[in-house]
PDB file of C-alpha atoms and ligand atoms in Angstrom:
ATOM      1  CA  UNK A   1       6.977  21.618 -18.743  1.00 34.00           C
ATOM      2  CA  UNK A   2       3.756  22.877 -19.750  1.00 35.00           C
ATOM      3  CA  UNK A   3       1.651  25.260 -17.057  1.00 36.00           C
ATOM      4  CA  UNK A   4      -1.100  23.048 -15.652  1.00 37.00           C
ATOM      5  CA  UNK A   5      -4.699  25.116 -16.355  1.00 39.00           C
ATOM      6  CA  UNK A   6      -7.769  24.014 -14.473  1.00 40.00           C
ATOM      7  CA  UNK A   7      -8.591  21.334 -17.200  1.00 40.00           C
ATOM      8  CA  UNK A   8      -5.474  19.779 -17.519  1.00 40.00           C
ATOM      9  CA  UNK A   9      -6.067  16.342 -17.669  1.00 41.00           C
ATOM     10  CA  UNK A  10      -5.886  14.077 -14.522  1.00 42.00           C
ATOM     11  CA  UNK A  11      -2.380  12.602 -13.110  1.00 44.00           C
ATOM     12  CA  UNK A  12      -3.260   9.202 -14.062  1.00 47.00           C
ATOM     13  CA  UNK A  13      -3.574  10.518 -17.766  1.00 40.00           C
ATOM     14  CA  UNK A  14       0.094  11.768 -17.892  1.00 55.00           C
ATOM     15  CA  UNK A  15       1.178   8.540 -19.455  1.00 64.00           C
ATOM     16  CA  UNK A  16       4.953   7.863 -20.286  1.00 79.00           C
ATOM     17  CA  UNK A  17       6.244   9.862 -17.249  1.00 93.00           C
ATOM     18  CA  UNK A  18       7.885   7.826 -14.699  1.00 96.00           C
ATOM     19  CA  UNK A  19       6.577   7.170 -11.444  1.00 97.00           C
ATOM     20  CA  UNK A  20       9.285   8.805  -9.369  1.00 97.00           C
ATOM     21  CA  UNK A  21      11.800  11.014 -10.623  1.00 97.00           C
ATOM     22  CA  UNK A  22      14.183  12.798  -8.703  1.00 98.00           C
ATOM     23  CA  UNK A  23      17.072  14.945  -9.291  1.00 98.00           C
ATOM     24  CA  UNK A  24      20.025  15.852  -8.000  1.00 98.00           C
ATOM     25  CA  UNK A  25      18.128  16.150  -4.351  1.00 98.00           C
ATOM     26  CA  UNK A  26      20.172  17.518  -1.196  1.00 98.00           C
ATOM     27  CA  UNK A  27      18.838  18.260   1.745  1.00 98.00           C
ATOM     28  CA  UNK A  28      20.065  19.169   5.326  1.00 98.00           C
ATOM     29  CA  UNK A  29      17.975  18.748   8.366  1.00 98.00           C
ATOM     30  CA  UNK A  30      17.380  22.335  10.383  1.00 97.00           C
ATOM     31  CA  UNK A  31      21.036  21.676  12.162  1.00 97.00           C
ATOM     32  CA  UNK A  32      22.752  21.631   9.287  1.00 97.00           C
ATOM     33  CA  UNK A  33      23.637  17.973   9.209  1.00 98.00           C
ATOM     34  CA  UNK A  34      23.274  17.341   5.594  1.00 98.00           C
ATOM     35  CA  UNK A  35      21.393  14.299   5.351  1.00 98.00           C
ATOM     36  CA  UNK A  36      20.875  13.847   1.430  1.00 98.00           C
ATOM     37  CA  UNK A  37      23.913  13.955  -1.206  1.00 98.00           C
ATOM     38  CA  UNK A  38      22.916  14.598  -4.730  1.00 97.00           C
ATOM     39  CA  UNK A  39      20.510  11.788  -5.007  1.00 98.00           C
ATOM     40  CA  UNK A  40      18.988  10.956  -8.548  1.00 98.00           C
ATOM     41  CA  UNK A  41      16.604   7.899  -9.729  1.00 98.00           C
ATOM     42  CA  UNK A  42      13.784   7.265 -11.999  1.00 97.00           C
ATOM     43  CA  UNK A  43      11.215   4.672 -11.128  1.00 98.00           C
ATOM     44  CA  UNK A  44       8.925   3.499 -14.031  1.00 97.00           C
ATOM     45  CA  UNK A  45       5.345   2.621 -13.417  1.00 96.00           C
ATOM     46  CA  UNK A  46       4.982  -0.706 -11.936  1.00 95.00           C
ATOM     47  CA  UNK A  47       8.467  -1.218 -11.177  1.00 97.00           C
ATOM     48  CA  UNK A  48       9.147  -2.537  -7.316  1.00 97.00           C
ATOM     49  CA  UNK A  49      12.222  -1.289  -5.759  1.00 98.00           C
ATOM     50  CA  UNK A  50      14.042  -2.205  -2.920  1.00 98.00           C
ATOM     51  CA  UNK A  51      15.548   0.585  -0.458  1.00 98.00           C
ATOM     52  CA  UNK A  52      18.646  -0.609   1.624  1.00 97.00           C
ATOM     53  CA  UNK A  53      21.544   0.651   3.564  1.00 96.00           C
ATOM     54  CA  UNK A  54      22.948   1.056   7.015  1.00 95.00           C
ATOM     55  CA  UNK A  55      21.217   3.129   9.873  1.00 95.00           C
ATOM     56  CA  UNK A  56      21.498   6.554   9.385  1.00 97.00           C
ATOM     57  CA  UNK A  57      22.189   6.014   5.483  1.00 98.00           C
ATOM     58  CA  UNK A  58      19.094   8.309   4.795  1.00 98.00           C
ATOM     59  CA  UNK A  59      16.182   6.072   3.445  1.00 98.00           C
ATOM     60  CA  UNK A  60      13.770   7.570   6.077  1.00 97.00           C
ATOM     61  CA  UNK A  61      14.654  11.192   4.971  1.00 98.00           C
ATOM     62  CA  UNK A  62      14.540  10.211   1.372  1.00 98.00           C
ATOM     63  CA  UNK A  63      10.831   8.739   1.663  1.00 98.00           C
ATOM     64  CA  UNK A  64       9.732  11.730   3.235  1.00 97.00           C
ATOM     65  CA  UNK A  65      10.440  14.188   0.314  1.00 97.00           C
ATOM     66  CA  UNK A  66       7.973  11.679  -2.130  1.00 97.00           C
ATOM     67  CA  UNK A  67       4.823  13.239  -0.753  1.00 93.00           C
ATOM     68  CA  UNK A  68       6.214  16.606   0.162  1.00 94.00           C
ATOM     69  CA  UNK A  69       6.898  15.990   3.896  1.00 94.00           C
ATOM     70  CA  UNK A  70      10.698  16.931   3.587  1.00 96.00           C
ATOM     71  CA  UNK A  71      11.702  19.254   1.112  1.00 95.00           C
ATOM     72  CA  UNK A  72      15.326  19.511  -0.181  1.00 96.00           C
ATOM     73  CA  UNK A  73      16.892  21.154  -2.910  1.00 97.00           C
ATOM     74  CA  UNK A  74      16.574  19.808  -6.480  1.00 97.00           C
ATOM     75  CA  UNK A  75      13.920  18.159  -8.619  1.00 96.00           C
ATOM     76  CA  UNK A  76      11.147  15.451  -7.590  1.00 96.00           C
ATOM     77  CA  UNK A  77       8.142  14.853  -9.826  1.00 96.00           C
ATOM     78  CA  UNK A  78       5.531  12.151  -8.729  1.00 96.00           C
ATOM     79  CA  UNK A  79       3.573  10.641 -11.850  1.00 95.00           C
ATOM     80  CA  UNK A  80       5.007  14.038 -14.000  1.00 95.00           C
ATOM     81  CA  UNK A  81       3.517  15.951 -11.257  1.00 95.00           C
ATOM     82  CA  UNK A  82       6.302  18.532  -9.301  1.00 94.00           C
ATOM     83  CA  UNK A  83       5.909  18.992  -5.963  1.00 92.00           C
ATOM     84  CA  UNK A  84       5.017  22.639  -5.779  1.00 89.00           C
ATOM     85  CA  UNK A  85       2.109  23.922  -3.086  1.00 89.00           C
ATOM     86  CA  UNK A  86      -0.766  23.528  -5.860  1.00 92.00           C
ATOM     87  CA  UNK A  87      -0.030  19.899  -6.978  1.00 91.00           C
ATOM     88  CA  UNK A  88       0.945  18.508  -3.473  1.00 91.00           C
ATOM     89  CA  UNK A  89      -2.480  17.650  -2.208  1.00 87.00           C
ATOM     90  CA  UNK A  90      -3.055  15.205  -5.551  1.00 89.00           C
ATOM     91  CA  UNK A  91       0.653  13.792  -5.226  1.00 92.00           C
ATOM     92  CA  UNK A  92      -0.332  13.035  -1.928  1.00 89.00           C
ATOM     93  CA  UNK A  93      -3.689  11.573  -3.565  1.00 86.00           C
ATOM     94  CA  UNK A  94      -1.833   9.270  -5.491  1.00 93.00           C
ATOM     95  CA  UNK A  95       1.920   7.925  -2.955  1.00 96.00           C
ATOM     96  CA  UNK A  96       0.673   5.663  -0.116  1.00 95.00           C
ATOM     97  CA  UNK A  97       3.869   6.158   2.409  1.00 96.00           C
ATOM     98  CA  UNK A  98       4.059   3.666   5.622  1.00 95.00           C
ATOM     99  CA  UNK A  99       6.332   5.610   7.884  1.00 95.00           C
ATOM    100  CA  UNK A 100       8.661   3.894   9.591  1.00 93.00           C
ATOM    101  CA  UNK A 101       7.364   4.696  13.312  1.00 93.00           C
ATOM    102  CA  UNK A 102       3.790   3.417  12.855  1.00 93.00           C
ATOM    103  CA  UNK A 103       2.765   5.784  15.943  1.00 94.00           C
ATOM    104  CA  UNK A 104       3.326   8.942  13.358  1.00 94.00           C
ATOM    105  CA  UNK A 105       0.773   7.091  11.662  1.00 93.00           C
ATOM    106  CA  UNK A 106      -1.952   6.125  13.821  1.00 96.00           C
ATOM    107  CA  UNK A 107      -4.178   8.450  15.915  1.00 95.00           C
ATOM    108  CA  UNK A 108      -7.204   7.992  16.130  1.00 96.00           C
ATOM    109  CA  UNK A 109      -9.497   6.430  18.965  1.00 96.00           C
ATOM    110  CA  UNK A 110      -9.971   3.197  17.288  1.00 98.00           C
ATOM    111  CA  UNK A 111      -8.641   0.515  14.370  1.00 98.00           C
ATOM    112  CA  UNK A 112     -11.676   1.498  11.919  1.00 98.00           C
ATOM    113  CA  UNK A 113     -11.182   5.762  12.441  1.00 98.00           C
ATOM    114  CA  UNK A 114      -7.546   5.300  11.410  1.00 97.00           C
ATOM    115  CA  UNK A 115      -8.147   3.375   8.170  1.00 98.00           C
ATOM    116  CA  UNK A 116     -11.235   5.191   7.321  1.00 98.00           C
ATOM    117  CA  UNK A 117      -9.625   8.513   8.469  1.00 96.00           C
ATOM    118  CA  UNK A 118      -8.215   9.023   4.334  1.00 94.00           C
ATOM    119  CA  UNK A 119     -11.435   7.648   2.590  1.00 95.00           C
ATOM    120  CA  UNK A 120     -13.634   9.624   4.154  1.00 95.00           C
ATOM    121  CA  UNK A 121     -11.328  12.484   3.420  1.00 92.00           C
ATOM    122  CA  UNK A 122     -11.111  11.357  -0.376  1.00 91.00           C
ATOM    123  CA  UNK A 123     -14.319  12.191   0.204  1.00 93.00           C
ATOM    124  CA  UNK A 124     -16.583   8.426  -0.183  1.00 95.00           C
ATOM    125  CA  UNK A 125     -20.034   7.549   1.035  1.00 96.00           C
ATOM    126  CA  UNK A 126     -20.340   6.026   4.565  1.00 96.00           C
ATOM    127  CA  UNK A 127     -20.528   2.429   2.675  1.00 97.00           C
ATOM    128  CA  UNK A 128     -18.006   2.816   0.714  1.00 97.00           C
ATOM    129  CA  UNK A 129     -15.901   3.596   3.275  1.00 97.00           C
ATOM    130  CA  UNK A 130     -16.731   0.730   5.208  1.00 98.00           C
ATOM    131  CA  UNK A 131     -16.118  -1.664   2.289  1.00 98.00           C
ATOM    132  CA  UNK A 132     -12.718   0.245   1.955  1.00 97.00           C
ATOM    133  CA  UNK A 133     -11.778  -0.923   5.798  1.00 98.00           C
ATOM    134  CA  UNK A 134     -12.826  -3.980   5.422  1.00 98.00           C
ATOM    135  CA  UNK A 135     -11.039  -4.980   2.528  1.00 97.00           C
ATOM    136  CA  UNK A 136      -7.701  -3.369   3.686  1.00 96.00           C
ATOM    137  CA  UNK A 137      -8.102  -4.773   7.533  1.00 97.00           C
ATOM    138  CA  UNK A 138      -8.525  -8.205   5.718  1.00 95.00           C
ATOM    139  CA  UNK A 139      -5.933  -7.780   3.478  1.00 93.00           C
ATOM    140  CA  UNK A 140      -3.636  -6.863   6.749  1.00 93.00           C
ATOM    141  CA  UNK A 141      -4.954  -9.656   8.817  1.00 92.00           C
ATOM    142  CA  UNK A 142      -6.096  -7.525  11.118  1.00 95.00           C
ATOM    143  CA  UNK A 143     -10.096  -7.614  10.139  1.00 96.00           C
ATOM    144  CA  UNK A 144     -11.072  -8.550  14.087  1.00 97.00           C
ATOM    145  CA  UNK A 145      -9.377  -5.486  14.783  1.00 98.00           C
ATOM    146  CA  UNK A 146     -11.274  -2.561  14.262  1.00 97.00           C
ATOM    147  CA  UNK A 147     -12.849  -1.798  17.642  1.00 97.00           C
ATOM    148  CA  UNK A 148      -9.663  -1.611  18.891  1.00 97.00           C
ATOM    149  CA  UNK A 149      -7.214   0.833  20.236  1.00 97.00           C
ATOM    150  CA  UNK A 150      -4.199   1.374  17.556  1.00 96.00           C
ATOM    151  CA  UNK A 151      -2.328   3.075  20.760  1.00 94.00           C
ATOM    152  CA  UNK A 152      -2.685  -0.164  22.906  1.00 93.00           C
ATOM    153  CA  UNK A 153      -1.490  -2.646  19.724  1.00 94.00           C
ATOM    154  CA  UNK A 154       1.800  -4.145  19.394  1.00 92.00           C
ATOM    155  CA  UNK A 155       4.334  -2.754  17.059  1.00 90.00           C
ATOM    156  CA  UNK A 156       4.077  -5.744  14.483  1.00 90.00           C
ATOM    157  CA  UNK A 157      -0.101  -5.134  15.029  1.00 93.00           C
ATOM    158  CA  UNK A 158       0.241  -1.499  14.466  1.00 94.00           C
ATOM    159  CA  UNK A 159       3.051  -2.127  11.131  1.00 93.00           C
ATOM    160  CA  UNK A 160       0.000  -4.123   9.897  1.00 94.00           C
ATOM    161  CA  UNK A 161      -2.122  -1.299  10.348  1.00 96.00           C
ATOM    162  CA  UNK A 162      -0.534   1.304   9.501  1.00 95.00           C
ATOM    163  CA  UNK A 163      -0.259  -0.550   6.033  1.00 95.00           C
ATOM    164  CA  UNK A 164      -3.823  -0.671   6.091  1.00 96.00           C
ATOM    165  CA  UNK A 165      -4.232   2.891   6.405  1.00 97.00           C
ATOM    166  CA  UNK A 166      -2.816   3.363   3.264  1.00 96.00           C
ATOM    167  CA  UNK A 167      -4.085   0.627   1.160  1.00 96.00           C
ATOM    168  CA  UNK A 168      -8.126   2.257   2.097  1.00 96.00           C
ATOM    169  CA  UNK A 169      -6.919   5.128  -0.257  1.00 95.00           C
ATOM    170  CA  UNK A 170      -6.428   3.002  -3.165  1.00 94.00           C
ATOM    171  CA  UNK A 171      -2.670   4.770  -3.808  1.00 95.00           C
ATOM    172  CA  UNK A 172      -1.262   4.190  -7.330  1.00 93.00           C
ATOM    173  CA  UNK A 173       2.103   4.228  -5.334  1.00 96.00           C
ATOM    174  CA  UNK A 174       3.324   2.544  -2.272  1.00 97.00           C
ATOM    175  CA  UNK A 175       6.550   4.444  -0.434  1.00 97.00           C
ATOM    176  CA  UNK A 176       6.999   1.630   2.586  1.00 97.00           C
ATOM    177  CA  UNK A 177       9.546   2.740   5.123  1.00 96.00           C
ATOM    178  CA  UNK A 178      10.445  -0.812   6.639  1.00 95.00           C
ATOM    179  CA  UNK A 179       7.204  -2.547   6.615  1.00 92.00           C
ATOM    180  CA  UNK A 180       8.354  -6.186   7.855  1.00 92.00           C
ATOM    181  CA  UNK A 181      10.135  -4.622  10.778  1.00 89.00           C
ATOM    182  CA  UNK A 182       8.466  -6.105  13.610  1.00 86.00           C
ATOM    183  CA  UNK A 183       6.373  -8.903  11.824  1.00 89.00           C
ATOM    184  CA  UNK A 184       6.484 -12.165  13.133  1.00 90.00           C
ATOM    185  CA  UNK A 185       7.317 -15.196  10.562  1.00 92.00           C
ATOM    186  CA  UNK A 186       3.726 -15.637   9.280  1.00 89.00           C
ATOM    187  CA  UNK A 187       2.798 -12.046   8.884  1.00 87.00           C
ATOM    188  CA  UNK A 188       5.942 -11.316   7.121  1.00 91.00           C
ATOM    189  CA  UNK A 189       4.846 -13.993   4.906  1.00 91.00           C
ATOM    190  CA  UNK A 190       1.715 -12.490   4.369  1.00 88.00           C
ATOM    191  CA  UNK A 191       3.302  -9.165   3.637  1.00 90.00           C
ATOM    192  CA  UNK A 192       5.225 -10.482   1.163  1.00 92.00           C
ATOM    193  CA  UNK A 193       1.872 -12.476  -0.828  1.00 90.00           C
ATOM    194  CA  UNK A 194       0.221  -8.923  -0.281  1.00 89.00           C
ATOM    195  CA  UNK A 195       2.713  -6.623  -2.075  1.00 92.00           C
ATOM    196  CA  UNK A 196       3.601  -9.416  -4.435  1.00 93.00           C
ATOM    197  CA  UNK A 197       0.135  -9.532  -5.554  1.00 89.00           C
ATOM    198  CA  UNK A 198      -0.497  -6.031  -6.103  1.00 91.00           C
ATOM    199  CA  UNK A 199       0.381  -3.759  -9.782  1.00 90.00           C
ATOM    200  CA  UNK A 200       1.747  -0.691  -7.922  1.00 93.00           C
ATOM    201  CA  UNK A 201       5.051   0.729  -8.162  1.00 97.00           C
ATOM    202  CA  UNK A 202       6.452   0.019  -4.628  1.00 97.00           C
ATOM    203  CA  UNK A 203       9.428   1.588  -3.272  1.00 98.00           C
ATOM    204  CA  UNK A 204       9.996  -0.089  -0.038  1.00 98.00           C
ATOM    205  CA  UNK A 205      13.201  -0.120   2.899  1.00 98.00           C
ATOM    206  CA  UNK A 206      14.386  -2.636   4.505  1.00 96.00           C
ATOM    207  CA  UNK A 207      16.728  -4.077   6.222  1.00 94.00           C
ATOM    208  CA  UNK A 208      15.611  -7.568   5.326  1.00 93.00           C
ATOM    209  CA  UNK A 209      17.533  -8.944   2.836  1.00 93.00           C
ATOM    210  CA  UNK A 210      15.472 -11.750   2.057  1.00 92.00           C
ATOM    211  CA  UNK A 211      12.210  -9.679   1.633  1.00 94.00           C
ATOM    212  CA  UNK A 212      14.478  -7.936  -1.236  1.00 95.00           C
ATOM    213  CA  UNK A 213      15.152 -11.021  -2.978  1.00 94.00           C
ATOM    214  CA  UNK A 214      12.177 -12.352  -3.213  1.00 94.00           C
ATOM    215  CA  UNK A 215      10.703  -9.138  -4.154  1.00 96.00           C
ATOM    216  CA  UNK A 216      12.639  -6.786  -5.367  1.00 97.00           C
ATOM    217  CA  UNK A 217      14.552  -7.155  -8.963  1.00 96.00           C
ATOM    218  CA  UNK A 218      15.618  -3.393  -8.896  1.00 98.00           C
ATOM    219  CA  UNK A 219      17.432  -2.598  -5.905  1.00 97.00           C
ATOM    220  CA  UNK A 220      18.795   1.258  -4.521  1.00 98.00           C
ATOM    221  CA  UNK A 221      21.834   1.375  -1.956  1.00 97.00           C
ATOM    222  CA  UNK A 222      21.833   4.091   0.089  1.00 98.00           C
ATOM    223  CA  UNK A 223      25.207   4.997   2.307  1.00 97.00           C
ATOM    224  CA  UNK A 224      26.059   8.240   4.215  1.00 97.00           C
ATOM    225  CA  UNK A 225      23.246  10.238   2.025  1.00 98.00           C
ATOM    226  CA  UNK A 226      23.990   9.227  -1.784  1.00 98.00           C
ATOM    227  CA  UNK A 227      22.653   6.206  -3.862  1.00 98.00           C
ATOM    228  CA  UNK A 228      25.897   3.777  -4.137  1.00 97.00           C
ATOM    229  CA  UNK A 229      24.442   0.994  -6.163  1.00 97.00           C
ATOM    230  CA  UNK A 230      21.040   1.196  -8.076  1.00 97.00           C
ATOM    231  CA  UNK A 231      20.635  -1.833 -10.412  1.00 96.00           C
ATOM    232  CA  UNK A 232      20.022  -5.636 -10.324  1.00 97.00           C
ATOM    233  CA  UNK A 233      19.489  -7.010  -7.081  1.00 96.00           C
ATOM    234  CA  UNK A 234      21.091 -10.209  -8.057  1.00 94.00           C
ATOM    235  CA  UNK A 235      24.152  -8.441  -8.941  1.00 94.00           C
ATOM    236  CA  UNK A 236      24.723  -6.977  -5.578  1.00 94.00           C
ATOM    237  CA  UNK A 237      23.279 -10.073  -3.621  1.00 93.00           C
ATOM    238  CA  UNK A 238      26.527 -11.849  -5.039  1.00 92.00           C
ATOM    239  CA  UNK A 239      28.958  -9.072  -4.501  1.00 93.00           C
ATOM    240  CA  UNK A 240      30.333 -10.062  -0.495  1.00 93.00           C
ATOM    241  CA  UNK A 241      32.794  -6.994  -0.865  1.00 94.00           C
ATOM    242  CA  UNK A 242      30.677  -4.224  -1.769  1.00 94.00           C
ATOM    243  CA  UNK A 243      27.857  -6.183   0.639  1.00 94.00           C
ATOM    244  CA  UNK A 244      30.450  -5.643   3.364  1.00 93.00           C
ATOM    245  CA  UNK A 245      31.352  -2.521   2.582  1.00 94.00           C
ATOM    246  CA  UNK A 246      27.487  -1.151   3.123  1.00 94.00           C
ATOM    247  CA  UNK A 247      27.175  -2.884   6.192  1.00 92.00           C
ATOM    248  CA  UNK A 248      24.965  -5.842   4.269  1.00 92.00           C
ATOM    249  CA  UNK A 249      24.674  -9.266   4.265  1.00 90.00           C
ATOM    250  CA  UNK A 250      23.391 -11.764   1.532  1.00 89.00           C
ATOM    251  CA  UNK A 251      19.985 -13.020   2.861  1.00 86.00           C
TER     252      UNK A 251
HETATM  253  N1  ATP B 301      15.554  15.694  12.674  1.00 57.87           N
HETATM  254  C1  ATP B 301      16.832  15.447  12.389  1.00 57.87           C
HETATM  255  N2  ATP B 301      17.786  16.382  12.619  1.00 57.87           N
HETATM  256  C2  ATP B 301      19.077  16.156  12.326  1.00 57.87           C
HETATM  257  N3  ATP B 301      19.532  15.019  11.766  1.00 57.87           N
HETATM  258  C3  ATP B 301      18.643  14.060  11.519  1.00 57.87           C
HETATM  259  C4  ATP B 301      17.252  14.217  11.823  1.00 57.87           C
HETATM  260  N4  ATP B 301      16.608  13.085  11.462  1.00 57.87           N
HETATM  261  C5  ATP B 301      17.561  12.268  10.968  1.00 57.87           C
HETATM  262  N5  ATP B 301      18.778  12.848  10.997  1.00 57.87           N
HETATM  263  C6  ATP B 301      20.045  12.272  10.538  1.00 57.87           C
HETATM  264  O1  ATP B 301      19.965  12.054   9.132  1.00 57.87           O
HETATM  265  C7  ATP B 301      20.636  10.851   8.777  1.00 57.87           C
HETATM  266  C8  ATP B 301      19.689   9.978   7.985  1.00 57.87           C
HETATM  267  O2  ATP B 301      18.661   9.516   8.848  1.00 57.87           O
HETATM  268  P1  ATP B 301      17.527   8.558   8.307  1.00 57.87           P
HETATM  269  O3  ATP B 301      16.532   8.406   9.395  1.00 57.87           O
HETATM  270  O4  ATP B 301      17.059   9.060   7.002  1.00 57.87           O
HETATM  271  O5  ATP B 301      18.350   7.201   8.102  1.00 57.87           O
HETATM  272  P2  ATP B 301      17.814   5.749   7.668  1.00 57.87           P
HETATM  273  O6  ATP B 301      18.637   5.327   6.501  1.00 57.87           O
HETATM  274  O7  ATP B 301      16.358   5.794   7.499  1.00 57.87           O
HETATM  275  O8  ATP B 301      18.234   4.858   8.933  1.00 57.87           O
HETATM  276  P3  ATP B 301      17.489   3.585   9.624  1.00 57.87           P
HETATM  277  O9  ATP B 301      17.972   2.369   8.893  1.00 57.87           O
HETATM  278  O10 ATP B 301      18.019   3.617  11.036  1.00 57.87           O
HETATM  279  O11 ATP B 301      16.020   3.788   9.559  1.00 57.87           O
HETATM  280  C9  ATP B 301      21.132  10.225  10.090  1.00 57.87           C
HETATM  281  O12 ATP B 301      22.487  10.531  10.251  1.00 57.87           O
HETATM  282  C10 ATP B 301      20.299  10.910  11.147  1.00 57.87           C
HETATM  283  O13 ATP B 301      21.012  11.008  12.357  1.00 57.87           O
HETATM  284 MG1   MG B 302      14.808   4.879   8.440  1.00 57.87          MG
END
């Protein structure tokens, strides 16, 4: 790996490395429970990935090492860049993560402050910035919105949001931590068009099986900390057994 001087060029020029590459990641939480077993995946740019597994598997904990949140033991390079103390702030420049909890998300007094909050610290004009709400409100559903409180929103309202948050920044990445939980029929329907319409390399949880099928062809199955299954979706959608054995079910 070569040393990184001041005019190296940007991430975005580091062509041929994958988007997410992780190896052989462990990690225990401060009481010792060790949450992550020797994980490993590469995700190529542009590819969309599905995240599944029981509760507790570890897809939350995994998410959180992509932009530096959680760190383990073992190797994790976003876009070619590692996630040491100089290069986190531009990894974090480039992974939009939706946590799962959208109130570690949202904080500020209203709608607009919360999706302009990362613009304005990318460091846009005032109009740009409101361009950048706009379009990502819209894109949400949630353009009458902005004057409102995120605290007094409902959790499917405040999913959406959160969402939007992260779309303002223009992320070359998407890390979703169960973004249709919560969504009623149409907006989960709308989710769906969204991310289907976009070019980013999405690596998204769920627990809804039919959101994977429809948008997923690369799936990851996560059980009791380790990836079990990472391959076709199809493949696994028609395998009841090893479905049953994860605590799935075909869509
Ligand atoms: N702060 C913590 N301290 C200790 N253990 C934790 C902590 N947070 C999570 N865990 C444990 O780590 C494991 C993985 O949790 P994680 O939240 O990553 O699961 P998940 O796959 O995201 O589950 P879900 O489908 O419920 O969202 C669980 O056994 C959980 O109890
Ligand atoms: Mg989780």
């Amino acid at each position: 790996m070569p040393i990184h001087h001041d005019n190296s060029p940007p991430p975005q020029a580091q062509t041929g490395a994958p988007s997410i590459l992780v190896r052989e990641l462990n990690y225990r939480y401060p009481d010792g429970f060790h949450a992550l077993r020797g994980l490993s995946v590469a995700i190529a740019p542009g590819e969309r990935v599905g995240l599944v597994g029981p509760n507790g598997a570890g897809k939350s904990t995994f998410m959180l090492h992509l932009n530096g949140l959680l760190s383990g033991e073992g190797e994790i390079r976003i876009a070619g860049l590692p996630l040491s103390k100089e290069k986190l702030p531009e990894v974090r420049a480039l992974v939009g993560m939706v946590f799962q909890n959208p109130d570690d998300q949202l904080f500020s007094p209203t709608v607009f402050d919360d999706v302009a909050f990362g613009p304005l610290h990318m460091g846009y004009g005032e109009e740009e910035v409101r361009q950048r709400v706009a379009e990502a409100l819209a894109a949400v559903g949630m353009a009458d919105f902005a004057e409102r409180m995120p605290y007094h929103l409902s959790v499917g309202q405040k999913k959406r949001v959160s969402l939007a948050t992260v779309l303002a920044m223009g992320p070359e990445l998407l890390v979703l931590d169960e973004p249709s939980a919560g969504l009623d029929p149409r907006g989960r329907r709308q989710l769906i068009e969204l991310l289907d319409g976009m070019a980013l390399t999405m690596l998204v949880s769920t627990h809804d099986m039919r959101l994977v099928d429809e948008l997923f062809p690369r799936i990851l199955v996560m059980d009791a900390g380790q990836i079990v299954y990472d391959g076709e979706t199809s493949a696994v959608l028609n395998d009841d057994a090893f479905l049953r054995a994860h605590g799935l079910e075909k869509p």
